[in-house]
Coordinates of C-alpha atoms in Angstrom, one line a residue:
M710 CA 0.7 0.1 -0.2
T711 CA 1.5 3.8 -1.0
K712 CA 1.7 5.6 2.2
P713 CA 1.2 9.2 1.7
Q714 CA 4.0 11.9 2.5
T715 CA 1.9 13.8 4.6
S716 CA 0.0 12.7 7.3
I717 CA -4.0 13.5 6.0
S718 CA -6.7 15.3 8.8
L719 CA -10.1 13.1 9.6
F720 CA -11.2 16.0 8.2
Q721 CA -9.7 15.8 5.0
S722 CA -10.5 12.2 4.7
L723 CA -14.1 12.2 4.8
I724 CA -14.1 15.3 2.2
P725 CA -14.1 12.2 -0.8
V726 CA -17.0 9.8 0.7
V727 CA -19.3 13.8 2.1
I728 CA -19.2 14.1 -2.0
L729 CA -19.5 11.0 -2.6
V730 CA -23.1 10.2 -0.6
A731 CA -24.0 13.5 -1.6
I732 CA -23.7 12.6 -5.6
L733 CA -25.4 9.3 -4.6
G734 CA -28.0 11.3 -3.0
F735 CA -29.0 13.7 -6.3
N736 CA -28.8 11.0 -8.4
V737 CA -30.9 9.0 -6.9
Y738 CA -33.7 11.7 -6.9
V739 CA -32.5 12.4 -10.5
F740 CA -32.9 8.9 -11.9
G741 CA -34.5 7.5 -9.5
D742 CA -34.4 3.1 -9.7
N743 CA -32.2 4.3 -13.0
A744 CA -29.1 5.5 -10.8
L745 CA -27.5 1.9 -11.0
S746 CA -27.2 2.2 -14.3
G747 CA -23.8 4.4 -14.2
S748 CA -25.0 7.6 -12.2
N749 CA -23.7 6.5 -9.7
Q750 CA -21.0 4.3 -10.6
F751 CA -20.0 7.5 -12.0
A752 CA -20.2 9.4 -8.8
L753 CA -17.6 6.8 -7.0
L754 CA -15.5 7.5 -9.9
L755 CA -16.1 11.5 -8.9
G756 CA -15.0 10.7 -5.0
G757 CA -12.1 9.0 -6.4
A758 CA -11.3 12.0 -8.1
V759 CA -11.5 14.4 -5.5
A760 CA -9.2 12.2 -3.4
A761 CA -7.0 12.4 -6.3
I762 CA -7.1 15.8 -6.0
I763 CA -6.4 15.6 -1.9
G764 CA -3.6 13.8 -2.6
F765 CA -1.9 16.2 -4.9
T766 CA -1.4 18.7 -2.2
K767 CA -0.1 15.8 0.1
K768 CA 3.0 15.1 -2.7
I769 CA 1.3 11.7 -3.4
S770 CA 2.4 10.7 -7.5
F771 CA -0.4 9.9 -9.4
E772 CA 1.3 7.2 -10.8
K773 CA 1.3 5.3 -7.3
M774 CA -1.9 6.4 -6.6
L775 CA -2.2 4.8 -10.1
G776 CA -1.2 1.6 -8.9
N777 CA -2.6 1.6 -5.5
V778 CA -5.5 1.4 -8.2
A779 CA -4.9 -1.3 -10.0
S780 CA -4.2 -3.4 -6.7
N781 CA -7.1 -3.3 -5.4
I782 CA -9.1 -4.0 -8.7
E783 CA -7.0 -6.9 -9.0
T784 CA -8.1 -7.9 -5.6
T785 CA -11.5 -8.6 -7.0
S786 CA -10.8 -10.3 -10.3
G787 CA -12.3 -14.0 -8.6
A788 CA -15.2 -12.3 -7.5
I789 CA -15.8 -11.0 -11.0
L790 CA -15.7 -14.1 -12.5
I791 CA -18.1 -15.7 -9.6
L792 CA -20.4 -13.2 -10.4
L793 CA -20.4 -13.5 -14.3
F794 CA -20.5 -17.8 -13.8
V795 CA -24.1 -17.4 -10.9
G796 CA -25.3 -14.9 -14.3
A797 CA -24.5 -18.5 -16.3
L798 CA -26.2 -20.7 -14.2
S799 CA -29.3 -18.6 -13.7
G800 CA -30.0 -19.4 -17.6
T801 CA -29.4 -23.0 -17.6
W802 CA -31.2 -23.5 -14.7
L803 CA -34.0 -21.1 -15.9
I804 CA -34.3 -23.2 -19.0
S805 CA -33.5 -26.7 -17.6
G806 CA -36.8 -25.9 -15.4
I807 CA -34.8 -26.3 -12.2
I808 CA -35.9 -22.9 -11.0
P809 CA -39.5 -22.6 -12.1
A810 CA -39.6 -27.2 -10.0
M811 CA -38.4 -24.5 -7.1
I812 CA -41.0 -23.2 -7.7
Y813 CA -43.4 -25.4 -8.3
Y814 CA -42.7 -26.9 -5.6
G815 CA -42.7 -23.9 -3.2
L816 CA -46.3 -23.3 -4.4
E817 CA -47.1 -26.9 -2.4
I818 CA -47.0 -25.7 0.6
L819 CA -49.6 -22.5 0.4
S820 CA -52.6 -23.5 2.8
P821 CA -55.0 -20.9 4.3
S822 CA -54.3 -22.4 7.8
I823 CA -50.5 -21.2 7.8
F824 CA -50.7 -18.6 4.8
L825 CA -48.7 -16.2 6.4
P826 CA -45.9 -18.6 6.9
A827 CA -46.4 -20.4 3.3
C828 CA -45.4 -17.3 2.1
V829 CA -42.5 -16.8 3.8
V830 CA -41.3 -20.0 3.0
I831 CA -42.7 -19.6 -0.4
C832 CA -40.8 -16.2 -1.1
S833 CA -38.0 -17.8 0.8
I834 CA -37.4 -20.6 -1.6
I835 CA -37.9 -18.3 -5.1
S836 CA -35.8 -15.9 -3.9
V837 CA -32.8 -18.0 -2.8
A838 CA -33.5 -19.9 -6.7
T839 CA -33.8 -16.5 -8.4
G840 CA -31.3 -15.1 -5.8
S841 CA -33.5 -11.4 -6.9
S842 CA -35.7 -10.4 -4.0
W843 CA -37.5 -7.6 -6.3
T844 CA -37.9 -10.8 -9.6
T845 CA -39.6 -12.2 -6.3
T846 CA -41.8 -10.2 -5.4
A847 CA -42.6 -8.8 -8.6
T848 CA -43.4 -12.2 -9.8
V849 CA -45.3 -14.5 -6.4
G850 CA -45.3 -11.8 -4.1
I851 CA -48.2 -10.1 -6.4
A852 CA -49.8 -13.2 -6.5
L853 CA -49.7 -13.8 -2.7
I854 CA -50.7 -10.2 -2.1
A855 CA -53.7 -11.1 -4.3
I856 CA -54.4 -13.9 -2.7
G857 CA -54.0 -12.6 1.2
G858 CA -56.3 -9.6 0.1
S859 CA -59.9 -11.8 -1.0
L860 CA -58.6 -14.5 2.5
G861 CA -59.2 -11.1 4.3
F862 CA -55.8 -10.3 5.2
S863 CA -53.9 -7.5 5.9
L864 CA -52.2 -6.5 3.2
G865 CA -49.2 -4.8 5.3
M866 CA -48.9 -8.5 6.5
V867 CA -48.9 -10.3 3.5
A868 CA -46.8 -7.7 2.3
G869 CA -44.2 -8.5 5.5
A870 CA -44.2 -12.0 5.4
V871 CA -43.3 -11.9 1.2
I872 CA -40.5 -8.9 1.6
S873 CA -39.3 -11.5 5.1
G874 CA -38.8 -14.4 2.6
A875 CA -37.9 -12.4 -0.8
Y876 CA -34.4 -10.5 1.4
F877 CA -34.2 -14.2 3.1
G878 CA -33.1 -15.2 -0.7
D879 CA -30.8 -12.3 -1.5
K880 CA -29.2 -12.5 1.1
L881 CA -27.9 -15.7 1.3
S882 CA -28.2 -16.4 -2.8
P883 CA -25.7 -17.2 -4.7
M884 CA -27.4 -15.8 -7.3
S885 CA -27.9 -12.9 -6.1
D886 CA -25.9 -9.8 -6.8
T887 CA -25.5 -8.4 -3.4
T888 CA -24.3 -11.8 -2.0
N889 CA -21.7 -11.7 -4.3
L890 CA -20.5 -7.5 -3.9
A891 CA -20.5 -8.2 0.0
P892 CA -17.9 -10.6 0.2
A893 CA -16.3 -8.9 -3.1
M894 CA -15.4 -5.7 -0.5
A895 CA -14.3 -7.3 2.3
G896 CA -12.0 -9.8 1.2
T897 CA -13.2 -13.0 1.5
D898 CA -15.2 -15.6 -1.4
L899 CA -18.3 -16.1 -1.9
F900 CA -19.2 -19.3 -0.2
T901 CA -17.0 -18.7 3.3
H902 CA -19.2 -15.4 3.0
I903 CA -22.4 -17.3 3.0
K904 CA -21.7 -20.1 5.5
Y905 CA -20.4 -17.5 8.0
M906 CA -24.5 -15.6 7.1
L907 CA -26.2 -18.7 8.6
F908 CA -25.0 -18.5 11.8
T909 CA -27.2 -15.1 12.0
T910 CA -29.9 -15.5 9.4
V911 CA -31.1 -19.3 9.8
P912 CA -32.2 -18.1 13.3
S913 CA -33.2 -14.5 11.6
I914 CA -35.9 -16.7 9.3
V915 CA -36.7 -19.5 11.8
I916 CA -38.5 -16.3 14.3
T917 CA -39.5 -14.4 11.2
I918 CA -41.6 -17.5 10.6
I919 CA -42.7 -18.4 14.5
L920 CA -44.1 -14.9 14.8
F921 CA -45.8 -15.2 11.6
T922 CA -46.8 -18.2 12.6
I923 CA -48.8 -16.9 16.0
I924 CA -50.2 -13.8 13.7
G925 CA -51.8 -16.5 11.5
L926 CA -53.4 -18.1 14.0
M927 CA -55.4 -15.5 16.2
Q928 CA -56.2 -14.2 12.2
S929 CA -59.5 -15.2 11.0
S930 CA -59.6 -16.4 7.1
K931 CA -62.2 -16.6 4.6
G932 CA -62.2 -18.8 1.0
N933 CA -59.3 -21.4 -0.5
V934 CA -55.6 -20.4 -1.6
D935 CA -56.2 -21.7 -5.5
V936 CA -52.5 -21.5 -7.2
S937 CA -53.7 -23.8 -9.6
Q938 CA -53.4 -21.8 -12.9
M939 CA -49.8 -20.8 -11.8
Q940 CA -48.6 -24.3 -11.5
E941 CA -50.3 -26.0 -14.7
A942 CA -49.0 -23.1 -16.1
I943 CA -45.1 -24.2 -14.9
T944 CA -46.7 -27.5 -16.0
T945 CA -47.4 -26.6 -19.5
T946 CA -44.6 -24.7 -19.7
F947 CA -42.0 -27.1 -18.4
D948 CA -41.0 -30.6 -17.5
I949 CA -41.0 -30.7 -14.2
N950 CA -40.1 -33.5 -12.4
G951 CA -37.0 -35.0 -9.2
W952 CA -34.6 -35.5 -11.9
L953 CA -34.2 -31.4 -12.1
F954 CA -33.0 -31.3 -8.5
L955 CA -29.6 -33.8 -9.3
V956 CA -28.3 -30.3 -10.6
P957 CA -28.7 -27.9 -7.4
A958 CA -27.7 -31.1 -4.5
L959 CA -24.2 -32.2 -7.0
V960 CA -24.0 -27.9 -6.5
I961 CA -24.9 -27.8 -2.5
F962 CA -22.3 -31.3 -2.0
L963 CA -19.5 -29.3 -3.8
I964 CA -19.8 -26.4 -1.8
V965 CA -20.1 -28.8 1.6
R966 CA -17.0 -30.6 0.4
K967 CA -15.1 -27.3 -0.1
T968 CA -14.8 -27.5 -3.6
E969 CA -13.7 -23.9 -5.4
P970 CA -16.8 -21.3 -6.1
L971 CA -15.9 -21.6 -10.0
I972 CA -15.7 -25.2 -9.9
A973 CA -19.0 -25.3 -8.2
L974 CA -20.4 -22.6 -10.1
F975 CA -19.2 -24.1 -13.5
V976 CA -20.5 -27.7 -12.6
G977 CA -24.3 -26.1 -12.0
T978 CA -24.0 -24.2 -14.7
M979 CA -23.0 -27.0 -17.8
G980 CA -25.3 -29.8 -15.7
G981 CA -27.9 -27.2 -16.3
A982 CA -27.3 -27.1 -19.6
L983 CA -27.9 -30.5 -19.9
L984 CA -31.2 -31.7 -18.3
A985 CA -31.7 -29.0 -20.6
L986 CA -30.9 -30.4 -23.7
V987 CA -32.8 -34.0 -22.1
F988 CA -35.5 -32.4 -21.0
Q989 CA -36.6 -29.1 -22.3
P990 CA -35.7 -29.5 -25.5
D991 CA -38.8 -27.9 -27.0
I992 CA -37.1 -24.6 -25.1
V993 CA -33.5 -24.7 -26.2
V994 CA -34.9 -24.5 -29.6
K995 CA -37.1 -21.6 -29.0
I996 CA -34.1 -20.0 -27.0
S997 CA -31.7 -20.2 -30.2
G998 CA -34.4 -18.8 -32.4
E999 CA -33.8 -21.9 -34.6
G1000 CA -36.7 -24.1 -36.4
Q1001 CA -36.2 -27.3 -34.6
M1002 CA -33.5 -29.5 -33.4
S1003 CA -29.5 -29.5 -34.2
F1004 CA -26.2 -29.0 -33.1
V1005 CA -26.5 -25.8 -34.2
A1006 CA -29.9 -25.1 -32.0
A1007 CA -29.0 -26.6 -28.8
Y1008 CA -25.6 -25.1 -29.0
K1009 CA -27.7 -21.7 -30.1
G1010 CA -30.3 -22.0 -27.0
I1011 CA -27.8 -22.8 -24.3
I1012 CA -25.2 -20.1 -25.4
N1013 CA -28.1 -17.6 -24.8
A1014 CA -28.8 -18.8 -22.0
I1015 CA -26.1 -18.5 -20.2
S1016 CA -24.8 -14.4 -21.6
G1017 CA -28.1 -13.5 -21.5
P1018 CA -31.0 -12.1 -21.8
A1019 CA -32.9 -15.4 -22.5
G1020 CA -37.4 -15.3 -21.4
I1021 CA -40.3 -18.3 -21.1
D1022 CA -43.5 -17.0 -22.0
T1023 CA -45.6 -18.9 -20.7
S1024 CA -50.0 -19.3 -20.5
N1025 CA -49.8 -17.1 -16.9
A1026 CA -49.0 -13.5 -17.2
E1027 CA -47.5 -12.9 -13.8
L1028 CA -45.0 -15.7 -13.9
V1029 CA -43.3 -13.8 -17.0
D1030 CA -41.1 -11.7 -15.8
L1031 CA -40.1 -14.7 -12.7
F1032 CA -39.1 -16.3 -15.9
K1033 CA -36.8 -14.2 -17.6
S1034 CA -32.8 -14.5 -17.0
K1035 CA -30.5 -12.0 -17.7
G1036 CA -27.3 -14.2 -17.8
M1037 CA -24.4 -12.8 -17.8
A1038 CA -25.4 -9.7 -19.4
G1039 CA -27.1 -9.4 -15.9
M1040 CA -24.0 -9.1 -13.8
L1041 CA -21.8 -6.3 -16.1
N1042 CA -23.9 -3.5 -14.0
T1043 CA -22.8 -5.1 -11.0
I1044 CA -18.8 -5.9 -12.0
W1045 CA -19.0 -1.9 -13.4
L1046 CA -20.4 -0.8 -9.2
I1047 CA -17.6 -3.2 -8.1
L1048 CA -14.6 -1.6 -10.6
C1049 CA -15.8 2.1 -9.7
A1050 CA -15.9 1.6 -6.7
M1051 CA -12.9 0.0 -6.0
T1052 CA -11.3 2.5 -7.3
F1053 CA -12.9 5.1 -5.5
G1054 CA -11.0 2.9 -2.5
G1055 CA -8.1 3.0 -4.4
F1056 CA -7.6 6.5 -4.3
M1057 CA -8.9 6.8 -1.1
E1058 CA -5.8 3.9 0.5
A1059 CA -3.5 5.9 -1.1
I1060 CA -4.2 9.0 0.9
G1061 CA -4.5 7.3 3.9
A1062 CA -8.0 8.1 3.3
L1063 CA -8.8 4.7 5.0
D1064 CA -6.0 4.2 7.6
K1065 CA -7.0 7.6 8.9
I1066 CA -11.3 6.9 8.9
S1067 CA -10.0 3.4 10.5
S1068 CA -7.8 4.8 13.0
S1069 CA -10.6 7.2 14.2
L1070 CA -13.3 4.8 14.3
L1071 CA -11.0 2.3 16.3
K1072 CA -10.1 5.0 18.8
A1073 CA -13.6 5.6 19.0
A1074 CA -15.0 2.4 18.8
K1075 CA -13.0 0.9 21.6
S1076 CA -14.4 -3.5 21.5
V1077 CA -15.0 -5.2 19.3
F1078 CA -19.2 -4.8 19.2
G1079 CA -18.1 -1.0 19.5
L1080 CA -16.6 -1.9 16.0
F1081 CA -20.0 -4.2 14.6
A1082 CA -22.6 -1.2 16.2
S1083 CA -20.1 1.4 13.8
T1084 CA -20.5 -0.7 11.3
V1085 CA -24.4 -1.3 11.1
A1086 CA -25.1 2.3 11.4
S1087 CA -23.0 3.3 8.7
C1088 CA -25.3 1.0 6.8
L1089 CA -28.2 2.5 8.5
A1090 CA -26.4 6.1 7.3
L1091 CA -26.0 5.0 3.9
N1092 CA -29.5 3.1 3.0
L1093 CA -31.0 7.0 4.5
T1094 CA -29.3 8.8 2.9
A1095 CA -27.8 7.1 -0.4
S1096 CA -30.8 5.8 -0.8
D1097 CA -29.1 2.4 -2.3
Q1098 CA -28.5 -1.4 -0.6
Y1099 CA -25.4 -1.9 -2.7
L1100 CA -23.8 1.3 -2.1
A1101 CA -24.6 0.7 1.6
I1102 CA -22.3 -1.9 1.1
V1103 CA -20.4 -0.5 -1.2
V1104 CA -19.0 2.9 0.7
P1105 CA -19.0 1.0 4.7
G1106 CA -17.3 -1.8 3.7
K1107 CA -14.4 -0.1 1.7
M1108 CA -13.9 2.3 5.4
F1109 CA -14.2 -0.4 8.4
K1110 CA -11.8 -3.2 5.8
N1111 CA -8.5 -2.3 7.3
A1112 CA -10.1 -1.9 10.8
F1113 CA -11.9 -4.9 11.1
K1114 CA -8.0 -5.9 10.2
E1115 CA -6.7 -4.1 12.7
K1116 CA -8.4 -5.8 15.9
G1117 CA -7.6 -9.3 14.0
L1118 CA -11.4 -10.4 12.3
A1119 CA -11.7 -12.0 9.7
P1120 CA -13.6 -10.5 6.6
E1121 CA -16.4 -13.0 7.0
N1122 CA -17.1 -10.9 10.2
L1123 CA -17.6 -7.3 8.0
S1124 CA -19.0 -9.6 4.7
R1125 CA -22.1 -10.4 7.2
T1126 CA -22.1 -7.5 8.9
L1127 CA -22.8 -6.0 5.4
E1128 CA -25.5 -7.6 4.6
D1129 CA -27.5 -8.4 7.9
S1130 CA -27.6 -4.2 8.3
G1131 CA -27.0 -2.9 4.6
T1132 CA -28.8 -5.7 2.4
V1133 CA -31.7 -6.0 4.0
T1134 CA -32.8 -2.7 5.6
S1135 CA -33.1 -0.8 2.0
V1136 CA -36.3 -1.8 1.9
L1137 CA -37.5 -0.4 4.8
V1138 CA -36.4 2.8 3.3
P1139 CA -39.3 4.9 2.3
W1140 CA -36.8 7.0 -0.3
N1141 CA -34.6 4.2 -1.0
T1142 CA -35.0 3.0 -4.5
C1143 CA -35.9 -1.2 -2.3
G1144 CA -38.6 0.4 -0.5
A1145 CA -39.9 2.9 -3.3
Y1146 CA -39.7 -0.5 -5.8
Q1147 CA -41.5 -3.2 -3.5
S1148 CA -44.4 -0.5 -2.8
N1149 CA -45.0 0.5 -6.1
V1150 CA -44.8 -3.3 -7.1
L1151 CA -47.2 -4.9 -4.6
G1152 CA -49.0 -2.2 -3.7
V1153 CA -49.0 -1.3 -0.4
D1154 CA -47.5 1.7 1.6
T1155 CA -43.9 1.4 2.5
M1156 CA -45.0 2.5 6.4
A1157 CA -47.9 -1.1 6.3
Y1158 CA -46.3 -3.5 6.0
I1159 CA -42.6 -2.2 7.7
P1160 CA -44.0 -4.0 11.3
Y1161 CA -45.0 -6.9 9.8
A1162 CA -41.0 -7.1 7.4
F1163 CA -39.7 -8.8 11.0
F1164 CA -37.1 -10.5 8.7
N1165 CA -35.6 -7.3 7.5
I1166 CA -35.6 -5.8 11.5
I1167 CA -34.6 -8.5 13.2
S1168 CA -31.5 -9.4 11.0
P1169 CA -29.1 -6.2 12.3
F1170 CA -30.3 -7.2 16.2
M1171 CA -29.4 -10.5 15.6
T1172 CA -26.1 -8.8 14.0
L1173 CA -25.4 -6.7 16.7
F1174 CA -26.5 -9.5 19.5
F1175 CA -24.1 -12.6 18.5
A1176 CA -21.0 -9.4 18.1
M1177 CA -22.8 -9.0 21.8
F1178 CA -21.7 -12.1 23.2
S1179 CA -19.0 -13.0 20.8
L1180 CA -20.8 -16.1 19.2
K1181 CA -19.3 -17.1 15.8
I1182 CA -16.7 -13.8 15.8
R1183 CA -13.8 -15.4 13.7
M1184 CA -10.7 -14.0 14.4
I1185 CA -7.9 -13.9 11.7
L1186 CA -5.8 -16.6 13.3
D1187 CA -8.5 -18.8 13.5
K1188 CA -8.4 -19.4 10.2
K1189 CA -6.5 -22.2 8.2

């Protein structure tokens, strides 16, 4: 790491951060949900430019600063490759019928007597399968809202259950962009991050399901739940059978056996491609754009799904958006964000700003719990001010990385905290892109579902609980 020739003050260190947050907030005001299509990425570059100007005043050469940026970007090469393979895997798992099969069997557990906890479980299954809370709520979530309303349930309750399940997968699925972004910022690998998140995520979702079960038992519903049309649309479009679960089971086995993430994702991608050719040849032909099955059609269909985007029409309009995959192309915005974030972080490190901020935080947060609490507070503050969950992961991730290292804490502690407090709380802020989107899609006011978004509320408190009692706090010396 490049060391500045002249010490930098805390005030100077915070200038790029304050300017960055201001620009990010303005971007959300101007561009809304499209802020991540380039304006926020450029804001990070502008923040880096401000840091570079400060660096010039401290007699730090531009070459040294660029060298630091290059080193920073180099550390994310593995994460970028994983993101690309996650996109590829989502494409083959869609056209093979793996994701539709998960949705089909998830709908099987829907019952009026346990409607609310069933909503949580169904949305959890689908969000883990798709890696997207937005897709989950925009498809099955809308259907569950309609069903819940017809049964006499409060729409706020149903929306809270839907969002709780949707963000479970957004936080935990290896196909989720935030699940890949957090370890990339903290400096750990994807599957170590997921494994470590289970310690706080599983108790949070279990408590959520228990709470909704109790609430459900206290409610009086009317009518019956009919998801037969949705299931019929799935079986009409796809050949749904138990063999489709062989590939997910194989990927889980490889993960448990601590296989390299890229290898596990590659096997999952190719396994999905093989199942697509065996069980869904008609869909492969449609994706290819060819008239009939041939070697060229099979190749084009698989590659189109891997590279993306690809969509599959069904007889049920509610499933159209769910049966779309962006493939590797869908990951490019996140990769773009990572590269720009690492550029910003590289300049900040080169001028000594991150070290100064970290050392100041370490003085303020004298205990390990204080550091965790500071991280949670920063993620919440970014969700409130920058109004975007990605930036609530990126900025605190870069700011606190050195502070966690100074305390001897393994990076998965930071990545888990970023997800527990950055990813899931974004939907609780009405003017955050996530809060605005979910409220609009579900047709339920943010303030109406907030009291029932139990998983999202519990998660940051759960990570603080583990920190307070030193539960599953992994130290660098503990790593083998």
